[in-house]
mmCIF file of C-alpha atoms in Angstrom:
data_model
loop_
_atom_site.group_PDB
_atom_site.id
_atom_site.type_symbol
_atom_site.label_atom_id
_atom_site.label_comp_id
_atom_site.label_asym_id
_atom_site.label_seq_id
_atom_site.Cartn_x
_atom_site.Cartn_y
_atom_site.Cartn_z
ATOM 1 C CA UNK K 27 4.550 33.479 18.694
ATOM 2 C CA UNK K 28 4.904 32.671 15.015
ATOM 3 C CA UNK K 29 4.719 28.974 14.312
ATOM 4 C CA UNK K 30 6.976 27.095 11.908
ATOM 5 C CA UNK K 31 4.943 26.175 8.852
ATOM 6 C CA UNK K 32 7.153 24.790 6.103
ATOM 7 C CA UNK K 33 6.117 25.803 2.636
ATOM 8 C CA UNK K 34 5.567 23.419 -0.222
ATOM 9 C CA UNK K 35 6.649 23.993 -3.783
ATOM 10 C CA UNK K 36 4.101 25.581 -6.060
ATOM 11 C CA UNK K 37 4.132 22.379 -8.098
ATOM 12 C CA UNK K 38 3.096 20.287 -5.128
ATOM 13 C CA UNK K 39 0.445 22.773 -4.028
ATOM 14 C CA UNK K 40 -1.087 23.000 -7.470
ATOM 15 C CA UNK K 41 -1.039 19.245 -7.907
ATOM 16 C CA UNK K 42 -2.684 18.598 -4.557
ATOM 17 C CA UNK K 43 -5.305 21.243 -5.267
ATOM 18 C CA UNK K 44 -6.153 19.620 -8.576
ATOM 19 C CA UNK K 45 -6.562 16.315 -6.787
ATOM 20 C CA UNK K 46 -8.856 17.901 -4.235
ATOM 21 C CA UNK K 47 -11.000 19.252 -7.033
ATOM 22 C CA UNK K 48 -11.097 15.884 -8.767
ATOM 23 C CA UNK K 49 -12.005 13.876 -5.661
ATOM 24 C CA UNK K 50 -15.380 13.602 -4.012
ATOM 25 C CA UNK K 51 -15.065 11.357 -0.981
ATOM 26 C CA UNK K 52 -13.881 11.636 2.590
ATOM 27 C CA UNK K 53 -12.842 9.419 5.457
ATOM 28 C CA UNK K 54 -14.954 9.488 8.576
ATOM 29 C CA UNK K 55 -12.095 11.171 10.387
ATOM 30 C CA UNK K 56 -11.732 14.335 8.332
ATOM 31 C CA UNK K 57 -14.809 16.422 7.711
ATOM 32 C CA UNK K 58 -13.043 19.015 5.533
ATOM 33 C CA UNK K 59 -11.749 16.429 3.115
ATOM 34 C CA UNK K 60 -13.335 15.789 -0.263
ATOM 35 C CA UNK K 61 -11.372 12.745 -1.402
ATOM 36 C CA UNK K 62 -11.204 9.156 -0.166
ATOM 37 C CA UNK K 63 -8.467 7.768 2.063
ATOM 38 C CA UNK K 64 -7.302 5.366 -0.630
ATOM 39 C CA UNK K 65 -7.278 8.029 -3.330
ATOM 40 C CA UNK K 66 -5.451 10.447 -1.074
ATOM 41 C CA UNK K 67 -2.811 7.870 -0.277
ATOM 42 C CA UNK K 68 -2.145 7.454 -3.984
ATOM 43 C CA UNK K 69 -2.422 11.184 -4.597
ATOM 44 C CA UNK K 70 0.067 12.334 -2.026
ATOM 45 C CA UNK K 71 2.513 9.632 -3.084
ATOM 46 C CA UNK K 72 2.250 10.776 -6.681
ATOM 47 C CA UNK K 73 2.660 14.398 -5.639
ATOM 48 C CA UNK K 74 5.749 13.570 -3.633
ATOM 49 C CA UNK K 75 7.296 11.653 -6.501
ATOM 50 C CA UNK K 76 6.396 14.399 -8.947
ATOM 51 C CA UNK K 77 8.467 16.966 -7.101
ATOM 52 C CA UNK K 78 11.517 14.726 -6.845
ATOM 53 C CA UNK K 79 12.176 13.675 -10.383
ATOM 54 C CA UNK K 80 12.764 15.340 -13.687
ATOM 55 C CA UNK K 81 9.669 15.113 -15.849
ATOM 56 C CA UNK K 82 11.838 13.912 -18.742
ATOM 57 C CA UNK K 83 13.621 11.166 -16.820
ATOM 58 C CA UNK K 84 12.327 7.924 -15.320
ATOM 59 C CA UNK K 85 12.260 7.743 -11.531
ATOM 60 C CA UNK K 86 15.205 5.936 -10.012
ATOM 61 C CA UNK K 87 14.377 2.641 -8.385
ATOM 62 C CA UNK K 88 14.791 2.508 -4.639
ATOM 63 C CA UNK K 89 13.777 0.311 -1.731
ATOM 64 C CA UNK K 90 10.263 1.119 -0.455
ATOM 65 C CA UNK K 91 10.190 3.298 2.645
ATOM 66 C CA UNK K 92 8.548 2.097 5.826
ATOM 67 C CA UNK K 93 6.313 5.153 5.677
ATOM 68 C CA UNK K 94 5.622 7.741 3.023
ATOM 69 C CA UNK K 95 6.482 11.013 4.731
ATOM 70 C CA UNK K 96 9.307 11.433 7.194
ATOM 71 C CA UNK K 97 8.327 15.047 7.730
ATOM 72 C CA UNK K 98 10.433 17.942 8.896
ATOM 73 C CA UNK K 99 11.885 18.593 12.324
ATOM 74 C CA UNK K 100 10.067 21.128 14.439
ATOM 75 C CA UNK K 101 11.076 21.675 18.042
ATOM 76 C CA UNK K 102 7.618 20.864 19.338
ATOM 77 C CA UNK K 103 9.023 20.481 22.867
ATOM 78 C CA UNK K 104 9.585 24.249 22.967
ATOM 79 C CA UNK K 105 5.964 25.096 22.149
ATOM 80 C CA UNK K 106 3.974 26.119 25.212
ATOM 81 C CA UNK K 107 0.821 24.394 23.927
ATOM 82 C CA UNK K 108 2.691 21.146 23.424
ATOM 83 C CA UNK K 109 4.314 21.342 26.856
ATOM 84 C CA UNK K 110 0.884 21.920 28.401
ATOM 85 C CA UNK K 111 -0.475 18.905 26.525
ATOM 86 C CA UNK K 112 2.372 16.690 27.736
ATOM 87 C CA UNK K 113 1.958 17.955 31.303
ATOM 88 C CA UNK K 114 -1.704 17.021 31.083
ATOM 89 C CA UNK K 115 -0.900 13.528 29.779
ATOM 90 C CA UNK K 116 1.433 12.975 32.719
ATOM 91 C CA UNK K 117 -1.028 14.341 35.288
ATOM 92 C CA UNK K 118 -4.189 12.686 33.941
ATOM 93 C CA UNK K 119 -2.852 9.368 32.708
ATOM 94 C CA UNK K 120 0.388 8.782 34.585
ATOM 95 C CA UNK K 121 2.747 8.995 31.617
ATOM 96 C CA UNK K 122 6.392 9.535 32.454
ATOM 97 C CA UNK K 123 7.045 13.178 31.578
ATOM 98 C CA UNK K 124 10.673 12.599 30.610
ATOM 99 C CA UNK K 125 9.680 9.770 28.274
ATOM 100 C CA UNK K 126 7.112 12.032 26.640
ATOM 101 C CA UNK K 127 9.832 14.621 26.039
ATOM 102 C CA UNK K 128 11.949 12.005 24.299
ATOM 103 C CA UNK K 129 8.956 10.896 22.224
ATOM 104 C CA UNK K 130 7.929 14.385 21.134
ATOM 105 C CA UNK K 131 11.502 15.008 20.052
ATOM 106 C CA UNK K 132 11.080 12.246 17.460
ATOM 107 C CA UNK K 133 7.771 13.516 16.098
ATOM 108 C CA UNK K 134 7.881 15.354 12.786
ATOM 109 C CA UNK K 135 5.773 18.036 11.132
ATOM 110 C CA UNK K 136 4.173 16.721 7.926
ATOM 111 C CA UNK K 137 3.034 19.537 5.664
ATOM 112 C CA UNK K 138 1.154 17.141 3.384
ATOM 113 C CA UNK K 139 -1.387 16.521 6.152
ATOM 114 C CA UNK K 140 -1.952 20.259 6.426
ATOM 115 C CA UNK K 141 -2.367 20.675 2.672
ATOM 116 C CA UNK K 142 -4.840 17.806 2.471
ATOM 117 C CA UNK K 143 -6.913 19.209 5.338
ATOM 118 C CA UNK K 144 -7.534 22.448 3.520
ATOM 119 C CA UNK K 145 -11.061 22.631 2.116
ATOM 120 C CA UNK K 146 -11.526 22.550 -1.614
ATOM 121 C CA UNK K 147 -12.329 25.918 -3.198
ATOM 122 C CA UNK K 148 -16.040 26.784 -3.192
ATOM 123 C CA UNK K 149 -18.105 26.338 -6.291
ATOM 124 C CA UNK K 150 -17.152 22.791 -7.220
ATOM 125 C CA UNK K 151 -20.506 21.053 -7.835
ATOM 126 C CA UNK K 152 -21.106 17.723 -6.166
ATOM 127 C CA UNK K 153 -21.515 14.785 -8.506
ATOM 128 C CA UNK K 154 -22.924 11.569 -7.127
ATOM 129 C CA UNK K 155 -22.426 9.550 -10.303
ATOM 130 C CA UNK K 156 -18.741 10.505 -10.520
ATOM 131 C CA UNK K 157 -18.256 9.775 -6.821
ATOM 132 C CA UNK K 158 -19.980 6.402 -7.046
ATOM 133 C CA UNK K 159 -17.896 5.339 -10.040
ATOM 134 C CA UNK K 160 -14.754 5.595 -7.909
ATOM 135 C CA UNK K 161 -16.015 2.848 -5.610
ATOM 136 C CA UNK K 162 -18.411 0.665 -7.577
ATOM 137 C CA UNK K 163 -15.803 -0.641 -9.991
ATOM 138 C CA UNK K 164 -14.338 -4.064 -10.866
ATOM 139 C CA UNK K 165 -11.138 -3.944 -8.817
ATOM 140 C CA UNK K 166 -12.973 -3.111 -5.612
ATOM 141 C CA UNK K 167 -15.822 -5.537 -6.310
ATOM 142 C CA UNK K 168 -13.460 -8.433 -7.055
ATOM 143 C CA UNK K 169 -11.415 -7.653 -3.954
ATOM 144 C CA UNK K 170 -14.654 -7.593 -1.979
ATOM 145 C CA UNK K 171 -15.648 -11.052 -3.189
ATOM 146 C CA UNK K 172 -12.251 -12.398 -2.148
ATOM 147 C CA UNK K 173 -12.467 -10.678 1.241
ATOM 148 C CA UNK K 174 -15.977 -12.024 1.851
ATOM 149 C CA UNK K 175 -15.026 -15.566 0.885
ATOM 150 C CA UNK K 176 -11.949 -15.520 3.108
ATOM 151 C CA UNK K 177 -13.831 -14.029 6.066
ATOM 152 C CA UNK K 178 -17.254 -15.608 5.656
ATOM 153 C CA UNK K 179 -17.305 -17.037 9.187
ATOM 154 C CA UNK K 180 -16.432 -13.760 10.884
ATOM 155 C CA UNK K 181 -18.930 -11.835 8.741
ATOM 156 C CA UNK K 182 -21.698 -14.329 9.518
ATOM 157 C CA UNK K 183 -20.873 -14.154 13.227
ATOM 158 C CA UNK K 184 -20.917 -10.357 13.195
ATOM 159 C CA UNK K 185 -24.294 -10.424 11.470
ATOM 160 C CA UNK K 186 -25.587 -12.856 14.078
ATOM 161 C CA UNK K 187 -24.115 -11.055 17.097
ATOM 162 C CA UNK K 188 -24.724 -7.447 16.072
ATOM 163 C CA UNK K 189 -27.469 -7.632 13.469
ATOM 164 C CA UNK K 190 -25.399 -5.800 10.849
ATOM 165 C CA UNK K 191 -25.557 -7.540 7.441
ATOM 166 C CA UNK K 192 -22.304 -8.798 5.957
ATOM 167 C CA UNK K 193 -22.758 -6.685 2.838
ATOM 168 C CA UNK K 194 -22.747 -3.461 4.877
ATOM 169 C CA UNK K 195 -19.541 -4.409 6.693
ATOM 170 C CA UNK K 196 -17.952 -5.444 3.402
ATOM 171 C CA UNK K 197 -19.073 -2.169 1.848
ATOM 172 C CA UNK K 198 -17.495 -0.046 4.586
ATOM 173 C CA UNK K 199 -14.134 -1.827 4.606
ATOM 174 C CA UNK K 200 -14.078 -1.756 0.812
ATOM 175 C CA UNK K 201 -14.775 1.957 0.582
ATOM 176 C CA UNK K 202 -12.340 2.785 3.370
ATOM 177 C CA UNK K 203 -9.246 0.796 2.382
ATOM 178 C CA UNK K 204 -10.030 -1.606 -0.475
ATOM 179 C CA UNK K 205 -9.980 -4.426 2.097
ATOM 180 C CA UNK K 206 -6.707 -3.425 3.670
ATOM 181 C CA UNK K 207 -4.775 -2.525 0.533
ATOM 182 C CA UNK K 208 -4.634 1.198 1.323
ATOM 183 C CA UNK K 209 -4.564 1.727 5.077
ATOM 184 C CA UNK K 210 -2.216 4.709 4.935
ATOM 185 C CA UNK K 211 1.531 5.041 5.438
ATOM 186 C CA UNK K 212 1.774 8.190 7.511
ATOM 187 C CA UNK K 213 3.150 7.920 11.009
ATOM 188 C CA UNK K 214 0.030 8.501 13.077
ATOM 189 C CA UNK K 215 1.833 10.513 15.750
ATOM 190 C CA UNK K 216 3.301 12.816 13.105
ATOM 191 C CA UNK K 217 -0.089 13.388 11.475
ATOM 192 C CA UNK K 218 -1.991 13.930 14.717
ATOM 193 C CA UNK K 219 0.629 16.208 16.276
ATOM 194 C CA UNK K 220 0.798 18.285 13.107
ATOM 195 C CA UNK K 221 -2.973 18.692 12.986
ATOM 196 C CA UNK K 222 -3.323 19.223 16.736
ATOM 197 C CA UNK K 223 -0.879 22.131 16.794
ATOM 198 C CA UNK K 224 -0.472 23.317 13.173
ATOM 199 C CA UNK K 225 -3.946 22.964 11.686
ATOM 200 C CA UNK K 226 -4.472 25.205 8.643
ATOM 201 C CA UNK K 227 -6.320 28.486 8.971
ATOM 202 C CA UNK K 228 -10.064 27.911 8.696
ATOM 203 C CA UNK K 229 -13.253 29.055 10.458
ATOM 204 C CA UNK K 230 -13.310 25.885 12.557
ATOM 205 C CA UNK K 231 -9.574 25.726 13.261
ATOM 206 C CA UNK K 232 -9.895 25.902 17.062
ATOM 207 C CA UNK K 233 -12.455 23.111 17.193
ATOM 208 C CA UNK K 234 -10.476 20.915 14.810
ATOM 209 C CA UNK K 235 -7.259 21.390 16.746
ATOM 210 C CA UNK K 236 -9.090 20.366 19.918
ATOM 211 C CA UNK K 237 -10.404 17.293 18.104
ATOM 212 C CA UNK K 238 -6.940 16.225 16.978
ATOM 213 C CA UNK K 239 -5.452 16.867 20.424
ATOM 214 C CA UNK K 240 -8.036 14.419 21.717
ATOM 215 C CA UNK K 241 -7.057 11.925 19.036
ATOM 216 C CA UNK K 242 -3.373 12.360 19.891
ATOM 217 C CA UNK K 243 -4.221 11.683 23.528
ATOM 218 C CA UNK K 244 -6.107 8.533 22.566
ATOM 219 C CA UNK K 245 -3.325 7.378 20.239
ATOM 220 C CA UNK K 246 -0.864 7.488 23.138
ATOM 221 C CA UNK K 247 -3.311 5.701 25.423
ATOM 222 C CA UNK K 248 -4.010 3.026 22.811
ATOM 223 C CA UNK K 249 -0.315 2.435 22.153
ATOM 224 C CA UNK K 250 0.408 2.091 25.864
ATOM 225 C CA UNK K 251 -2.588 -0.202 26.413
ATOM 226 C CA UNK K 252 -1.511 -2.534 23.599
ATOM 227 C CA UNK K 253 2.214 -2.300 24.284
ATOM 228 C CA UNK K 254 2.904 -0.701 20.889
ATOM 229 C CA UNK K 255 5.688 1.737 20.137
ATOM 230 C CA UNK K 256 3.512 4.733 19.185
ATOM 231 C CA UNK K 257 5.941 5.733 16.445
ATOM 232 C CA UNK K 258 5.233 2.450 14.623
ATOM 233 C CA UNK K 259 1.548 3.251 14.196
ATOM 234 C CA UNK K 260 0.843 3.982 10.536
ATOM 235 C CA UNK K 261 -2.376 5.371 9.157
ATOM 236 C CA UNK K 262 -4.027 7.992 7.001
ATOM 237 C CA UNK K 263 -3.002 11.624 6.670
ATOM 238 C CA UNK K 264 -5.627 12.343 9.375
ATOM 239 C CA UNK K 265 -4.459 9.598 11.742
ATOM 240 C CA UNK K 266 -7.054 6.915 10.960
ATOM 241 C CA UNK K 267 -5.815 3.360 11.528
ATOM 242 C CA UNK K 268 -6.288 -0.092 10.059
ATOM 243 C CA UNK K 269 -8.693 -1.809 7.686
ATOM 244 C CA UNK K 270 -11.726 0.154 8.909
ATOM 245 C CA UNK K 271 -9.812 3.457 9.328
ATOM 246 C CA UNK K 272 -10.788 4.036 12.946
ATOM 247 C CA UNK K 273 -9.521 7.151 14.638
ATOM 248 C CA UNK K 274 -7.756 6.396 17.947
ATOM 249 C CA UNK K 275 -10.780 7.504 19.991
ATOM 250 C CA UNK K 276 -12.982 5.099 18.041
ATOM 251 C CA UNK K 277 -10.504 2.298 18.657
ATOM 252 C CA UNK K 278 -10.674 2.974 22.379
ATOM 253 C CA UNK K 279 -14.492 3.159 22.410
ATOM 254 C CA UNK K 280 -15.709 0.737 19.757
ATOM 255 C CA UNK K 281 -12.990 -1.685 18.635
ATOM 256 C CA UNK K 282 -13.507 -5.290 19.761
ATOM 257 C CA UNK K 283 -11.421 -8.431 19.990
ATOM 258 C CA UNK K 284 -13.438 -10.492 17.526
ATOM 259 C CA UNK K 285 -10.871 -13.200 16.824
ATOM 260 C CA UNK K 286 -10.565 -14.133 20.512
ATOM 261 C CA UNK K 287 -6.813 -13.653 20.899
ATOM 262 C CA UNK K 288 -7.195 -11.172 23.801
ATOM 263 C CA UNK K 289 -5.759 -8.415 21.609
ATOM 264 C CA UNK K 290 -7.407 -5.812 19.381
ATOM 265 C CA UNK K 291 -5.580 -5.393 16.092
ATOM 266 C CA UNK K 292 -7.337 -3.446 13.352
ATOM 267 C CA UNK K 293 -4.201 -3.423 11.241
ATOM 268 C CA UNK K 294 -3.718 -7.168 10.815
ATOM 269 C CA UNK K 295 -6.836 -8.971 12.072
ATOM 270 C CA UNK K 296 -9.683 -8.964 9.559
ATOM 271 C CA UNK K 297 -11.940 -10.502 12.226
ATOM 272 C CA UNK K 298 -11.266 -7.651 14.649
ATOM 273 C CA UNK K 299 -11.946 -5.148 11.869
ATOM 274 C CA UNK K 300 -15.229 -6.847 10.962
ATOM 275 C CA UNK K 301 -16.475 -7.045 14.542
ATOM 276 C CA UNK K 302 -15.394 -3.485 15.271
ATOM 277 C CA UNK K 303 -17.259 -2.040 12.279
ATOM 278 C CA UNK K 304 -20.410 -3.888 13.319
ATOM 279 C CA UNK K 305 -20.059 -2.738 16.921
ATOM 280 C CA UNK K 306 -19.494 0.867 15.820
ATOM 281 C CA UNK K 307 -22.696 0.854 13.755
ATOM 282 C CA UNK K 308 -24.777 -0.636 16.561
ATOM 283 C CA UNK K 309 -23.433 1.958 19.000
ATOM 284 C CA UNK K 310 -24.443 4.643 16.507
ATOM 285 C CA UNK K 311 -28.034 3.543 16.052
ATOM 286 C CA UNK K 312 -28.102 0.502 13.781
ATOM 287 C CA UNK K 313 -31.246 -1.574 14.423
ATOM 288 C CA UNK K 314 -31.170 -5.265 13.597
ATOM 289 C CA UNK K 315 -34.953 -5.491 13.177
ATOM 290 C CA UNK K 316 -35.267 -2.767 10.548
ATOM 291 C CA UNK K 317 -35.927 -3.945 6.983
ATOM 292 C CA UNK K 318 -32.895 -4.910 4.925
ATOM 293 C CA UNK K 319 -33.638 -2.130 2.434
ATOM 294 C CA UNK K 320 -32.763 1.215 3.999
ATOM 295 C CA UNK K 321 -32.997 3.497 0.919
ATOM 296 C CA UNK K 322 -35.965 3.937 -1.417
ATOM 297 C CA UNK K 323 -35.651 5.962 -4.650
ATOM 298 C CA UNK K 324 -38.361 8.599 -5.043
ATOM 299 C CA UNK K 325 -39.661 11.209 -7.430
ATOM 300 C CA UNK K 326 -40.572 14.703 -6.253
ATOM 301 C CA UNK K 327 -43.371 17.000 -7.390
ATOM 302 C CA UNK K 328 -42.831 20.324 -9.210
ATOM 303 C CA UNK K 329 -44.409 22.305 -6.358
ATOM 304 C CA UNK K 330 -41.222 21.852 -4.309
ATOM 305 C CA UNK K 331 -43.057 21.748 -0.976
ATOM 306 C CA UNK K 332 -40.872 18.766 -0.157
ATOM 307 C CA UNK K 333 -37.741 20.953 -0.073
ATOM 308 C CA UNK K 334 -38.377 21.727 3.586
ATOM 309 C CA UNK K 335 -37.416 18.113 4.385
ATOM 310 C CA UNK K 336 -33.919 18.484 2.952
ATOM 311 C CA UNK K 337 -30.974 19.232 5.218
ATOM 312 C CA UNK K 338 -32.784 18.214 8.370
ATOM 313 C CA UNK K 339 -29.890 16.404 10.007
ATOM 314 C CA UNK K 340 -28.514 12.890 9.831
ATOM 315 C CA UNK K 341 -31.544 11.090 11.187
ATOM 316 C CA UNK K 342 -34.831 9.592 10.087
ATOM 317 C CA UNK K 343 -37.597 11.632 11.711
ATOM 318 C CA UNK K 344 -40.477 12.127 9.287
ATOM 319 C CA UNK K 345 -43.535 9.863 8.835
ATOM 320 C CA UNK K 346 -43.987 8.489 5.340
ATOM 321 C CA UNK K 347 -47.446 10.040 5.029
ATOM 322 C CA UNK K 348 -46.109 13.526 5.740
ATOM 323 C CA UNK K 349 -43.467 13.171 3.044
ATOM 324 C CA UNK K 350 -45.993 11.847 0.559
ATOM 325 C CA UNK K 351 -48.327 14.761 1.237
ATOM 326 C CA UNK K 352 -45.473 17.122 0.371
ATOM 327 C CA UNK K 353 -45.085 15.542 -3.065
ATOM 328 C CA UNK K 354 -42.614 12.716 -2.484
ATOM 329 C CA UNK K 355 -43.584 9.564 -4.383
ATOM 330 C CA UNK K 356 -41.711 6.320 -3.829
ATOM 331 C CA UNK K 357 -40.901 3.930 -6.642
ATOM 332 C CA UNK K 358 -41.043 0.970 -4.254
ATOM 333 C CA UNK K 359 -43.307 0.638 -1.232
ATOM 334 C CA UNK K 360 -41.490 1.688 1.953
ATOM 335 C CA UNK K 361 -42.927 0.378 5.235
ATOM 336 C CA UNK K 362 -45.581 2.714 6.597
ATOM 337 C CA UNK K 363 -44.630 2.297 10.249
ATOM 338 C CA UNK K 364 -41.134 3.799 10.001
ATOM 339 C CA UNK K 365 -39.601 7.254 9.975
ATOM 340 C CA UNK K 366 -37.543 8.571 7.058
ATOM 341 C CA UNK K 367 -35.300 11.360 5.909
ATOM 342 C CA UNK K 368 -35.238 12.849 2.417
ATOM 343 C CA UNK K 369 -31.765 12.760 0.879
ATOM 344 C CA UNK K 370 -30.543 14.458 -2.277
ATOM 345 C CA UNK K 371 -27.729 13.069 -4.395
ATOM 346 C CA UNK K 372 -26.582 15.924 -6.606
ATOM 347 C CA UNK K 373 -25.161 15.184 -10.047
ATOM 348 C CA UNK K 374 -23.518 18.418 -11.084
ATOM 349 C CA UNK K 375 -25.381 19.850 -14.050
ATOM 350 C CA UNK K 376 -27.496 16.703 -14.364
ATOM 351 C CA UNK K 377 -30.686 15.956 -12.463
ATOM 352 C CA UNK K 378 -30.443 15.394 -8.706
ATOM 353 C CA UNK K 379 -31.471 11.948 -7.458
ATOM 354 C CA UNK K 380 -33.731 11.746 -4.397
ATOM 355 C CA UNK K 381 -34.373 8.917 -1.961
ATOM 356 C CA UNK K 382 -36.071 8.198 1.311
ATOM 357 C CA UNK K 383 -33.591 6.909 3.872
ATOM 358 C CA UNK K 384 -34.491 4.991 6.998
ATOM 359 C CA UNK K 385 -32.698 4.750 10.337
ATOM 360 C CA UNK K 386 -29.952 2.334 9.294
ATOM 361 C CA UNK K 387 -28.852 4.531 6.405
ATOM 362 C CA UNK K 388 -28.226 7.326 8.870
ATOM 363 C CA UNK K 389 -26.337 4.970 11.168
ATOM 364 C CA UNK K 390 -23.836 4.565 8.316
ATOM 365 C CA UNK K 391 -23.514 8.353 8.033
ATOM 366 C CA UNK K 392 -22.206 8.365 11.606
ATOM 367 C CA UNK K 393 -19.165 6.534 10.229
ATOM 368 C CA UNK K 394 -18.725 9.316 7.692
ATOM 369 C CA UNK K 395 -21.094 12.266 7.669
ATOM 370 C CA UNK K 396 -21.952 12.091 3.986
ATOM 371 C CA UNK K 397 -24.931 10.844 1.967
ATOM 372 C CA UNK K 398 -22.533 9.965 -0.841
ATOM 373 C CA UNK K 399 -20.457 7.835 1.504
ATOM 374 C CA UNK K 400 -23.404 5.911 2.926
ATOM 375 C CA UNK K 401 -24.878 5.261 -0.521
ATOM 376 C CA UNK K 402 -21.496 4.032 -1.787
ATOM 377 C CA UNK K 403 -21.234 1.626 1.148
ATOM 378 C CA UNK K 404 -24.683 0.232 0.387
ATOM 379 C CA UNK K 405 -24.083 0.017 -3.369
ATOM 380 C CA UNK K 406 -20.633 -1.565 -3.058
ATOM 381 C CA UNK K 407 -21.885 -4.147 -0.573
ATOM 382 C CA UNK K 408 -24.743 -5.010 -2.903
ATOM 383 C CA UNK K 409 -22.436 -5.259 -5.930
ATOM 384 C CA UNK K 410 -20.039 -7.554 -4.063
ATOM 385 C CA UNK K 411 -22.932 -9.722 -2.844
ATOM 386 C CA UNK K 412 -24.292 -10.059 -6.392
ATOM 387 C CA UNK K 413 -20.869 -10.845 -7.836
ATOM 388 C CA UNK K 414 -20.272 -13.442 -5.149
ATOM 389 C CA UNK K 415 -23.587 -15.132 -5.924
ATOM 390 C CA UNK K 416 -22.761 -15.618 -9.596
#
């Protein structure tokens, strides 16, 4: 059966595509994305406004909406896949089937989420320096200093309890949402339902739809567990929630009550966000006893024997001596008794930068499967720490 897929104007499509080409980040929830959550939030808002006003006239002032995209009505309740999903929620988790019918009748299709999930056209070269400049900049650094000062106790406690340094936690929350300034204003149920049942055509469409069905399931479970009206949950275009942009499944698995109020709130509690980020990293391999430095810049020999160490997965698994024998020379002196991975930070037409990365670097990539992301987290945390010490 043909599915309802509302079309966007050519203006909106072209504008969003240009933004995809200009961006170079992604949230840990959306592997196809190539632009950060904060930048996307601004981008889609600008795109929406651009299609609703005459280019020669100023935009009319109006009261801010509770959320950015109300979406379009689709009779999801008539879709066999949706009915099967709701039947499963009732059978597995004891949801009232009639209440689910009422809820799904209020959910809307949001085409912007579909457009933003589409991969950027091939051929756009990666550029680490351009990517980094989007995050290591004064506004984000100054906001990071303020966030650290206001949450020093919680950050110190997270470092003590989990072994994750404050600068890493600060770096993640800063990259994700600029310390809560850009947490997303999409209704999470709209975004997740749209992506679970109307994901754009792509080679991995089936797998991604299954992923978002799982996230929709967890969003409903989380809302019920916390006594939240699920339609009030706001987040990113991909359904990520709160200061640390956790997907619903991550909230259910890794979020912690770090402020001791017997309630987990990643949207309003900075302490819960801090503790949850630390807990997530530990559960994904962070080791408190590893050296503070997790990345070591290197030079590589012209013989290119070292190329076999590139693209070997998001883990540290090679002895330092083996890498050195292949022509990798470190600027600093990495510990000999650790394993490393060789990472490449491409700079478009400029020279690629190479580094050795230890275990804790790759733990950060489990938050977002990107070398660029992990390096930005480390660099932003360091910049905030240095600015705070001045």
